[in-house]
Short mmCIF file of N, CA, C and O in Angstrom, two decimals:
data_model
loop_
_atom_site.label_atom_id
_atom_site.label_comp_id
_atom_site.label_asym_id
_atom_site.label_seq_id
_atom_site.Cartn_x
_atom_site.Cartn_y
_atom_site.Cartn_z
N MET A 345 9.15 6.72 19.35
CA MET A 345 8.93 7.47 17.84
C MET A 345 7.37 6.33 17.39
O MET A 345 7.31 5.29 17.37
N PRO A 346 6.63 7.48 16.79
CA PRO A 346 5.63 6.97 16.00
C PRO A 346 5.97 6.11 14.94
O PRO A 346 6.79 6.29 14.43
N LYS A 347 4.82 4.99 14.51
CA LYS A 347 5.00 4.20 13.68
C LYS A 347 4.60 4.86 12.41
O LYS A 347 3.72 6.05 12.31
N GLY A 348 5.15 4.32 11.14
CA GLY A 348 4.22 5.12 9.95
C GLY A 348 3.37 3.80 9.18
O GLY A 348 4.07 2.74 9.56
N TYR A 349 2.71 4.15 8.42
CA TYR A 349 1.79 3.51 7.79
C TYR A 349 1.29 3.71 6.45
O TYR A 349 1.26 4.85 6.16
N TRP A 350 1.52 2.47 5.60
CA TRP A 350 0.90 3.08 4.39
C TRP A 350 -0.61 2.35 4.31
O TRP A 350 -1.02 1.26 4.68
N VAL A 351 -1.45 3.18 3.60
CA VAL A 351 -2.71 2.86 3.62
C VAL A 351 -3.29 3.02 2.33
O VAL A 351 -3.33 4.06 1.57
N SER A 352 -3.82 1.89 1.62
CA SER A 352 -4.42 2.16 0.29
C SER A 352 -5.59 1.38 0.04
O SER A 352 -5.82 0.36 0.58
N VAL A 353 -6.40 2.48 -0.73
CA VAL A 353 -7.89 1.57 -1.04
C VAL A 353 -7.67 1.44 -2.53
O VAL A 353 -7.42 2.50 -3.23
N TYR A 354 -8.18 0.24 -3.26
CA TYR A 354 -8.32 0.47 -4.44
C TYR A 354 -10.03 0.24 -5.15
O TYR A 354 -10.44 -0.79 -5.00
N PRO A 355 -10.51 1.34 -5.36
CA PRO A 355 -11.80 1.47 -5.54
C PRO A 355 -12.12 0.85 -6.98
O PRO A 355 -13.31 0.65 -7.11
N VAL A 356 -11.27 0.97 -7.76
CA VAL A 356 -11.28 0.40 -9.17
C VAL A 356 -10.11 -0.77 -9.65
O VAL A 356 -9.17 -0.41 -9.51
N ILE A 357 -10.43 -1.81 -9.73
CA ILE A 357 -9.55 -2.74 -10.28
C ILE A 357 -9.68 -3.41 -11.57
O ILE A 357 -10.67 -4.17 -11.90
N SER A 358 -9.12 -2.61 -12.70
CA SER A 358 -9.75 -3.04 -14.22
C SER A 358 -8.95 -4.14 -14.54
O SER A 358 -9.65 -5.24 -15.37
N ASP A 359 -8.05 -4.68 -14.00
CA ASP A 359 -7.03 -6.32 -14.44
C ASP A 359 -6.26 -6.67 -13.76
O ASP A 359 -5.27 -6.28 -13.17
N PRO A 360 -7.17 -7.63 -12.60
CA PRO A 360 -6.32 -8.32 -11.66
C PRO A 360 -4.85 -8.84 -12.10
O PRO A 360 -4.13 -9.10 -10.86
N GLU A 361 -4.61 -9.51 -13.13
CA GLU A 361 -3.46 -10.00 -13.58
C GLU A 361 -2.48 -8.88 -13.61
O GLU A 361 -1.18 -9.33 -13.17
N LYS A 362 -2.58 -7.47 -13.75
CA LYS A 362 -1.49 -6.79 -14.00
C LYS A 362 -1.24 -6.47 -12.38
O LYS A 362 -0.23 -5.85 -12.24
N LEU A 363 -2.14 -6.38 -11.34
CA LEU A 363 -2.24 -6.03 -10.16
C LEU A 363 -1.08 -6.99 -9.63
O LEU A 363 -0.24 -6.65 -8.90
N THR A 364 -1.25 -8.40 -10.08
CA THR A 364 -0.43 -9.54 -9.68
C THR A 364 1.15 -8.99 -9.78
O THR A 364 2.07 -9.26 -9.23
N ALA A 365 1.31 -8.71 -11.03
CA ALA A 365 2.75 -7.95 -11.54
C ALA A 365 3.36 -6.88 -10.58
O ALA A 365 4.17 -6.93 -10.17
N TYR A 366 2.38 -5.80 -10.42
CA TYR A 366 2.60 -4.88 -9.10
C TYR A 366 3.12 -5.55 -7.83
O TYR A 366 4.14 -5.15 -7.31
N ASN A 367 2.32 -6.35 -7.49
CA ASN A 367 2.57 -7.25 -6.21
C ASN A 367 3.80 -7.80 -6.04
O ASN A 367 4.45 -7.78 -5.28
N LYS A 368 4.23 -8.71 -7.10
CA LYS A 368 5.47 -9.36 -7.17
C LYS A 368 6.50 -8.39 -7.00
O LYS A 368 7.84 -9.00 -6.45
N LEU A 369 6.63 -7.11 -7.62
CA LEU A 369 7.68 -6.28 -7.48
C LEU A 369 7.29 -5.36 -5.83
O LEU A 369 8.52 -4.94 -5.37
N ALA A 370 6.16 -5.05 -5.69
CA ALA A 370 5.80 -4.44 -4.41
C ALA A 370 6.18 -5.15 -3.26
O ALA A 370 6.70 -4.55 -2.22
N GLY A 371 5.75 -6.17 -3.00
CA GLY A 371 6.15 -6.94 -1.93
C GLY A 371 7.63 -6.99 -1.30
O GLY A 371 7.92 -6.72 -0.30
N PRO A 372 8.23 -7.37 -2.52
CA PRO A 372 9.86 -7.32 -1.85
C PRO A 372 10.32 -6.03 -1.57
O PRO A 372 11.09 -5.76 -0.65
N ALA A 373 10.06 -4.92 -2.05
CA ALA A 373 10.38 -3.71 -2.27
C ALA A 373 10.07 -3.01 -0.76
O ALA A 373 10.41 -2.53 -0.20
N VAL A 374 8.51 -3.42 -0.34
CA VAL A 374 8.17 -3.15 0.89
C VAL A 374 8.86 -4.00 2.33
O VAL A 374 9.31 -3.37 3.05
N GLN A 375 9.19 -5.09 1.96
CA GLN A 375 10.03 -5.96 2.78
C GLN A 375 11.56 -5.30 3.21
O GLN A 375 11.95 -4.98 4.25
N ALA A 376 11.96 -4.95 1.78
CA ALA A 376 13.32 -4.29 1.89
C ALA A 376 13.61 -2.99 2.68
O ALA A 376 14.38 -2.54 3.24
N GLY A 377 12.38 -2.46 2.44
CA GLY A 377 12.10 -1.15 3.49
C GLY A 377 11.73 -1.01 4.59
O GLY A 377 11.76 -0.09 5.51
N GLY A 378 11.62 -2.41 5.30
CA GLY A 378 11.24 -2.59 6.71
C GLY A 378 9.62 -2.71 7.08
O GLY A 378 9.06 -2.58 8.04
N GLY A 379 8.80 -2.70 5.91
CA GLY A 379 7.51 -2.76 6.03
C GLY A 379 6.70 -4.24 6.62
O GLY A 379 7.68 -4.96 5.78
N ARG A 380 6.02 -4.06 7.06
CA ARG A 380 5.51 -5.38 7.29
C ARG A 380 3.66 -5.56 6.99
O ARG A 380 2.98 -4.54 7.33
N LEU A 381 3.14 -6.27 6.25
CA LEU A 381 2.08 -6.41 5.96
C LEU A 381 1.06 -6.75 6.76
O LEU A 381 1.17 -7.86 7.56
N LEU A 382 -0.13 -5.78 7.39
CA LEU A 382 -0.87 -6.06 8.43
C LEU A 382 -2.18 -6.60 7.62
O LEU A 382 -2.90 -7.45 8.54
N SER A 383 -2.78 -6.06 6.79
CA SER A 383 -4.44 -6.57 6.27
C SER A 383 -4.28 -6.20 4.81
O SER A 383 -3.53 -5.13 4.29
N ARG A 384 -4.41 -7.32 4.01
CA ARG A 384 -4.80 -7.08 2.53
C ARG A 384 -5.94 -8.26 2.05
O ARG A 384 -5.84 -9.30 2.34
N ASP A 385 -6.85 -7.59 1.61
CA ASP A 385 -8.05 -8.16 1.20
C ASP A 385 -9.02 -8.77 2.11
O ASP A 385 -9.65 -9.81 1.82
N GLY A 386 -8.84 -8.57 3.45
CA GLY A 386 -9.74 -9.24 4.30
C GLY A 386 -11.02 -8.46 4.23
O GLY A 386 -11.18 -7.67 3.58
N ARG A 387 -11.77 -9.06 5.24
CA ARG A 387 -13.05 -8.40 5.57
C ARG A 387 -13.26 -6.90 5.53
O ARG A 387 -12.47 -6.55 6.55
N VAL A 388 -13.87 -6.37 5.06
CA VAL A 388 -14.61 -5.04 5.29
C VAL A 388 -15.84 -4.49 5.53
O VAL A 388 -16.60 -5.20 4.79
N VAL A 389 -16.03 -3.70 6.45
CA VAL A 389 -17.34 -3.06 6.57
C VAL A 389 -17.56 -1.58 6.17
O VAL A 389 -16.71 -1.19 7.04
N ALA A 390 -17.95 -1.48 5.40
CA ALA A 390 -17.87 -0.09 4.94
C ALA A 390 -18.79 1.03 5.32
O ALA A 390 -20.01 0.58 5.48
N HIS A 391 -18.43 2.32 5.75
CA HIS A 391 -19.25 3.03 6.06
C HIS A 391 -19.27 4.35 5.29
O HIS A 391 -17.93 4.65 4.74
N GLU A 392 -19.83 5.18 5.36
CA GLU A 392 -19.69 6.63 4.65
C GLU A 392 -19.80 6.62 3.34
O GLU A 392 -20.74 6.23 2.42
N ALA A 393 -18.33 6.17 2.65
CA ALA A 393 -18.23 6.40 1.06
C ALA A 393 -18.53 4.84 0.80
O ALA A 393 -18.78 4.80 -0.64
N GLY A 394 -18.67 4.09 1.67
CA GLY A 394 -18.87 2.54 1.05
C GLY A 394 -17.95 1.83 0.23
O GLY A 394 -18.38 0.85 -0.45
N ILE A 395 -16.56 2.22 0.21
CA ILE A 395 -15.46 1.50 -0.38
C ILE A 395 -15.07 -0.08 0.15
O ILE A 395 -14.81 0.13 1.30
N THR A 396 -15.51 -0.98 -0.26
CA THR A 396 -15.41 -2.45 0.25
C THR A 396 -14.04 -3.05 -0.76
O THR A 396 -14.10 -4.30 -0.46
N GLN A 397 -13.67 -2.15 -1.66
CA GLN A 397 -12.76 -3.34 -2.49
C GLN A 397 -11.20 -3.25 -1.55
O GLN A 397 -11.39 -2.82 -0.49
N ARG A 398 -10.37 -3.82 -2.20
CA ARG A 398 -9.19 -4.21 -1.80
C ARG A 398 -8.83 -2.80 -0.96
O ARG A 398 -8.54 -1.80 -1.49
N VAL A 399 -8.27 -3.40 0.40
CA VAL A 399 -7.78 -2.69 1.19
C VAL A 399 -6.41 -2.77 1.69
O VAL A 399 -6.32 -4.17 2.05
N VAL A 400 -5.53 -2.28 1.55
CA VAL A 400 -4.08 -2.94 2.12
C VAL A 400 -3.46 -1.95 3.37
O VAL A 400 -3.40 -0.54 3.17
N LEU A 401 -2.82 -2.28 4.27
CA LEU A 401 -2.22 -1.50 5.40
C LEU A 401 -0.86 -2.14 5.90
O LEU A 401 -1.07 -3.49 6.05
N ILE A 402 -0.01 -1.67 5.66
CA ILE A 402 1.48 -1.84 6.01
C ILE A 402 1.82 -0.96 6.74
O ILE A 402 1.94 0.44 7.18
N GLU A 403 2.75 -1.64 7.93
CA GLU A 403 3.35 -1.06 8.87
C GLU A 403 4.73 -0.68 8.96
O GLU A 403 5.39 -1.96 8.49
N PHE A 404 5.69 0.33 9.44
CA PHE A 404 7.05 0.60 9.60
C PHE A 404 6.99 1.03 10.67
O PHE A 404 6.37 1.78 11.42
N ASP A 405 8.29 0.75 11.13
CA ASP A 405 8.76 1.30 12.44
C ASP A 405 8.74 2.88 12.69
O ASP A 405 8.62 3.47 14.08
N SER A 406 8.89 3.74 11.69
CA SER A 406 8.96 5.16 11.71
C SER A 406 7.77 5.74 10.58
O SER A 406 7.79 5.10 9.26
N PHE A 407 7.52 6.94 10.60
CA PHE A 407 6.85 7.74 9.53
C PHE A 407 8.20 7.78 8.40
O PHE A 407 7.71 7.82 7.23
N GLU A 408 9.19 8.33 8.90
CA GLU A 408 10.32 8.46 8.15
C GLU A 408 10.92 7.10 7.26
O GLU A 408 10.89 7.42 5.92
N GLN A 409 10.61 6.00 7.97
CA GLN A 409 10.63 4.81 7.22
C GLN A 409 10.02 4.50 5.95
O GLN A 409 10.06 3.97 5.15
N ALA A 410 8.59 4.73 6.56
CA ALA A 410 7.52 4.49 5.29
C ALA A 410 7.49 5.43 4.22
O ALA A 410 7.58 5.21 3.26
N VAL A 411 8.06 6.94 4.51
CA VAL A 411 8.29 7.71 3.41
C VAL A 411 9.62 7.01 2.56
O VAL A 411 9.30 7.18 1.43
N ALA A 412 10.64 6.90 2.78
CA ALA A 412 11.58 6.21 2.35
C ALA A 412 11.66 5.00 1.74
O ALA A 412 12.12 4.96 0.53
N ALA A 413 10.61 3.96 2.39
CA ALA A 413 10.24 2.91 1.28
C ALA A 413 9.65 3.16 0.10
O ALA A 413 9.87 2.65 -0.88
N TYR A 414 8.46 4.34 0.07
CA TYR A 414 8.24 4.88 -0.93
C TYR A 414 8.84 5.40 -2.09
O TYR A 414 8.78 4.96 -3.43
N GLU A 415 9.77 6.17 -1.59
CA GLU A 415 10.61 6.54 -2.49
C GLU A 415 11.75 6.01 -2.79
O GLU A 415 12.72 6.36 -3.94
N SER A 416 11.94 4.76 -2.55
CA SER A 416 12.92 3.77 -2.92
C SER A 416 12.91 3.32 -4.44
O SER A 416 11.99 3.51 -5.16
N GLU A 417 14.31 3.24 -4.94
CA GLU A 417 14.37 2.77 -6.30
C GLU A 417 13.52 1.56 -6.62
O GLU A 417 12.66 1.58 -7.61
N ALA A 418 13.45 0.62 -5.96
CA ALA A 418 12.70 -1.07 -6.01
C ALA A 418 11.15 -0.41 -5.83
O ALA A 418 10.73 -1.07 -6.80
N TYR A 419 10.61 0.31 -5.05
CA TYR A 419 9.40 0.65 -4.94
C TYR A 419 8.79 1.48 -6.16
O TYR A 419 7.65 1.20 -6.91
N GLN A 420 9.76 2.34 -6.49
CA GLN A 420 9.27 3.05 -7.81
C GLN A 420 9.53 2.47 -9.09
O GLN A 420 8.47 2.68 -9.82
N LYS A 421 9.97 1.19 -9.28
CA LYS A 421 9.89 0.19 -10.23
C LYS A 421 8.44 -0.50 -10.20
O LYS A 421 8.00 -0.95 -11.31
N ALA A 422 8.19 -0.80 -8.79
CA ALA A 422 7.02 -1.30 -8.71
C ALA A 422 5.88 -0.55 -9.19
O ALA A 422 4.95 -1.09 -9.80
N LEU A 423 5.95 0.92 -8.92
CA LEU A 423 4.61 1.46 -9.58
C LEU A 423 4.49 1.54 -11.17
O LEU A 423 3.51 1.98 -11.27
N VAL A 424 5.69 1.56 -11.73
CA VAL A 424 5.56 1.57 -13.10
C VAL A 424 4.77 0.41 -13.50
O VAL A 424 3.97 0.37 -14.60
N ALA A 425 5.05 -0.74 -12.83
CA ALA A 425 4.18 -1.94 -13.09
C ALA A 425 2.39 -1.88 -12.71
O ALA A 425 1.64 -2.61 -13.38
N LEU A 426 2.27 -0.79 -11.96
CA LEU A 426 0.80 -0.57 -11.60
C LEU A 426 0.11 0.16 -12.91
O LEU A 426 0.48 1.30 -13.15
N PRO A 427 -0.83 -0.57 -13.80
CA PRO A 427 -0.97 -0.06 -14.99
C PRO A 427 -2.11 0.93 -14.86
O PRO A 427 -2.53 1.37 -13.80
N ASP A 428 -2.48 1.59 -15.96
CA ASP A 428 -3.72 2.58 -16.04
C ASP A 428 -4.94 1.70 -15.78
O ASP A 428 -4.78 0.26 -16.21
N GLY A 429 -5.68 2.49 -15.34
CA GLY A 429 -7.24 1.62 -15.13
C GLY A 429 -7.35 1.26 -13.88
O GLY A 429 -8.41 0.65 -13.42
N PHE A 430 -6.30 1.37 -12.80
CA PHE A 430 -6.45 1.28 -11.44
C PHE A 430 -6.49 2.29 -10.83
O PHE A 430 -6.22 3.54 -11.00
N GLY A 431 -7.83 2.50 -9.81
CA GLY A 431 -7.95 3.77 -9.12
C GLY A 431 -7.29 3.16 -7.50
O GLY A 431 -7.58 2.12 -7.37
N ARG A 432 -6.33 3.92 -7.14
CA ARG A 432 -5.81 3.86 -6.05
C ARG A 432 -5.61 5.10 -4.97
O ARG A 432 -5.48 6.12 -5.61
N ASP A 433 -6.31 4.68 -3.99
CA ASP A 433 -6.00 6.11 -2.89
C ASP A 433 -4.93 5.44 -1.82
O ASP A 433 -5.25 4.81 -1.15
N PHE A 434 -3.96 6.23 -1.87
CA PHE A 434 -2.87 6.03 -0.92
C PHE A 434 -2.40 6.97 -0.26
O PHE A 434 -2.63 8.18 -0.85
N ARG A 435 -2.20 6.54 0.90
CA ARG A 435 -1.73 7.50 1.93
C ARG A 435 -0.49 6.90 3.03
O ARG A 435 -0.46 5.64 3.30
N ILE A 436 0.31 7.94 3.39
CA ILE A 436 1.48 7.52 4.18
C ILE A 436 0.99 8.40 5.37
O ILE A 436 0.73 9.51 5.66
N VAL A 437 0.67 7.64 6.62
CA VAL A 437 0.43 8.26 7.61
C VAL A 437 0.99 8.00 8.95
O VAL A 437 1.65 6.60 9.18
N GLU A 438 1.22 8.88 9.93
CA GLU A 438 1.88 8.72 11.07
C GLU A 438 1.27 8.16 12.21
O GLU A 438 -0.08 8.62 12.25
N GLY A 439 1.40 7.24 12.69
CA GLY A 439 0.82 6.64 13.91
C GLY A 439 1.11 7.58 15.17
O GLY A 439 1.75 8.58 15.27
N ILE A 440 0.24 6.94 16.30
CA ILE A 440 0.38 7.79 17.39
C ILE A 440 1.41 6.72 18.62
O ILE A 440 0.96 5.76 18.66
N ASP A 441 2.24 7.42 19.47
CA ASP A 441 3.04 6.60 20.13
C ASP A 441 2.28 5.58 20.78
O ASP A 441 1.76 5.28 21.12
#
């Protein structure tokens, strides 16, 4: 079964302290949903669009598990903590066997 991945890029972070509040809620919600953090704030070599800001990659055992974790009550509460003024490009993608 192919794995599922959350891929997030934050081109705009207007208030890093508020991002911390989101992270405190999102981390446990992701773990409860079976997610494993693979990359966050590491080195980036940007091509084409040139976005080098925060990039987060989270792995789940399946695509369905990744979708369920996003839709969970715990993660939805975390999203409420993500304030206005943040730009985020978020995707749930299916891996290849």
